[in-house]
Amino acid sequence: MSEQKIELYDGPAGGWGALKSVARHLNEQGVAVKGAKTLLHANQADGFDCPGCAWPDRDHRSTFEFCENGAKAVAAEATARRATPEVIGAKTLSEWAEASDYELEATGRLTEPMVYDAETDRYRRTTWDDAFALVARELQALPDPNQAIFYTSGRTSNEAAFLYQLFVREYGTNNFPDCSNMCHEPSGAGLKPTIGVAKGTVTLADFERADCILVFGQNPGTNHPRMLGELRAARKRGARILSFNPLRERGLERFADPQNALEMTTLGDSPISSHYFQLKVGGDFALLKGMCKRVVETGALDRAFIAEHTQGFDAFAAELREQPWEPLVEASGLTHAQIVQAADLYAGSERVIACWGMGITQHRHSVATIQMIVNLLLLRGNLGREGAGACPVRGHSNVQGDRTMGIYERPAPAFLDRLGEVFGFEPPREPGYDTVGAIQAMLDGKGKVFIAMGGNFAAATPDTAATWRALRQCELTVHITTKFNRSHVVHGRKALVLPVLGRTEIDVQAGGPQGVTVEDSMSMVHLSSGMNAPASEHLLSEPMLVARMAAATLTKSRTPWLALAGDYAAIRDKIEAVLPDFAGFNDKIRQPGGFRLRNTASERVWATPGGKASFSTHALPTDLVERRVAERQRDARVFTLTTLRSHDQYNTTIYGHDDRYRGVYGHRRVVFIHADDIEDLGMKAGDWVDITSLYIAEGGAEVQQRRAERFLLVAYDIPRGCLASYYPETNPLVPLESFSRVARTPTSKSIPVMLVAHASPAAADAA
């Protein structure tokens, strides 16, 4: 771990710092040469899709199509370290529980299936046959298939996800909690009823034509670094880039492209945002409503588009005219002049893209906020137009594709009808558990078996104490994975850890070398083929693992599981048979760059009940938990905490303890706070504090408290009254019952909290 210090970073995002970071991580994983060669195949036509984010690839034939954090993901997967059964079994799980998340994953690639031995409190080696037999026994013993829960991570390929949902539905349940439930579920829930599709509407080509790009609640410098290339190019040709974010983020200010020789040799960089609006945490809805109000009041409307393509405008406009400005200004954290400026910049642009990340989705009123983004776009016809549209920037590499493949707890009846016809069974129709529902079901004893296709459920989920209790109450937990992580330590009475091939590795089945497909966040589907030898001869591919698990469990199934997993083209044929948009699937993926799924909203074809895009009218929320808490805690200062990633992190995977752009080195337990707020608390930067979250349910009286200890105060450019800190360290503060309306996404970006001095500052300093 690097030296612990807080030190201002004044360089750009990217640049030499990114290249040095990539080299350091390749060296730390013992793959300096192998890793560099591997990176040259990332996102190439004949290579593998980066196992990191879902940002699309502009040119699958370019030499370099990876970013710093993508390189870290590749280094972690291609690592020379091996987490053999001997390495993992050298400690009890009680001992492993004391290790950090970084230390757990730093053990390296898992090599063989392992089973939990309760007598010794250790994992030990098992065989694949015995592992599948254990899964089959436990699933077959359940009196109700709905007592089994099947989680899916966004890194799962289309082929594996399709087989997985088929297996689970033949088994008899729709219990499919997935990572979408914790991130972009509100995007789909907000978009589908308004424009008829649950996905974004733009392509990378639209970024070349946009003259204004709005960026809400997103930090692309860390979370989607390749996006900075598009923003940089847009800014260079004169497009306005308006960023709306509580924190000053370096990736939204300046960027030096590591693939640009001139910038690297001259130490130059490029500005990103033309305008930067630092609103309050959770102030986006009020800001957006204010922008809409200004556009309507000034008459800067595309009236022809509104008349031909939309419904609900008159009611929406009338409600805006009745809305006073003062509450919008107060709730947004911006001045009236700033909201007007943002609206006028938008109205003065012809082609506008609106992008957003989890800074929008993980709030109580996130769906309404996303529908207000749609309203803003509709006012000026910025949907179904070149250079314009909606762009939810999703996280994990195939999170969107998994949902397309049927990983959803509330599947469409038409999908189930076709699935049943193709495979000759009657799929279950009852909605299943989402992530919050799955945790509650396990706590209530209604969820007995938990199987996770990738991910790190114990670290990714809210209300850590409750989630861990839930997992420990299961009869069996099964984790399909590449690396050892926290979820393998928080286990059921019986537990399996089943290792699989990674995206970078060669996958050979009975039908020869195989490739899998993924769908990026702009609906492009393309092939991914590994080029490294597998980390162990004992690894199975995800499709083969699912097929063998299904064959062992569903002894009367008519599905040819092993034959399908022996040649992934056969799986794609079945996908094509079930999903009409995949017609010609196997032929289309042979095209360089793959193909784009149809997006009706891009064509101004509105697949809504009324046949038109819909304006959504929403009142400014007044039932905020922050307000209820503040009224009850009049003698204490209540802040609003937002959780975020460090730069050495992707989702719950911790690559190191530095956050270069925010000037944090060797630390993860930090809390970013305005300098004046530190002074008001009678503290100073560098003091250690404990964080207590406060929650009052709607209609409730009891103030629930959750506590996370020992965080370092870091003075930062953030609005007063707002805090930021890293997850998963702050996940214990998020109540399980606090989630987005409609979409049920945890409210990890708006947590009312109090700060108190840590009880043992001397001990903390020594640690």
Tab-separated table of C-alpha atoms in Angstrom, residues 135 139 148-152 164 167 177 449-454 476-480 545 549:
chain	number	residue	atom	x	y	z
A	135	VAL	CA	-26.369	-27.918	-5.920
A	139	LEU	CA	-32.434	-27.269	-5.174
A	148	ALA	CA	-34.054	-20.338	-4.444
A	149	ILE	CA	-32.517	-17.002	-5.483
A	150	PHE	CA	-30.301	-16.574	-8.566
A	151	TYR	CA	-28.192	-13.399	-8.681
A	152	THR	CA	-26.456	-12.185	-11.853
A	164	TYR	CA	-28.848	-19.216	-16.858
A	167	PHE	CA	-32.233	-23.072	-16.377
A	177	PRO	CA	-31.980	-10.108	-8.555
A	449	VAL	CA	-30.493	-21.254	-1.552
A	450	PHE	CA	-28.515	-18.355	-3.024
A	451	ILE	CA	-26.564	-18.784	-6.286
A	452	ALA	CA	-24.543	-15.875	-7.682
A	453	MET	CA	-23.316	-15.733	-11.259
A	454	GLY	CA	-20.351	-13.443	-10.653
A	476	LEU	CA	-26.499	-23.147	0.605
A	477	THR	CA	-24.610	-20.269	-1.016
A	478	VAL	CA	-22.898	-20.775	-4.377
A	479	HIS	CA	-20.566	-18.239	-5.989
A	480	ILE	CA	-19.456	-18.532	-9.627
A	545	LEU	CA	-20.949	-24.433	-15.779
A	549	MET	CA	-25.617	-27.351	-13.141
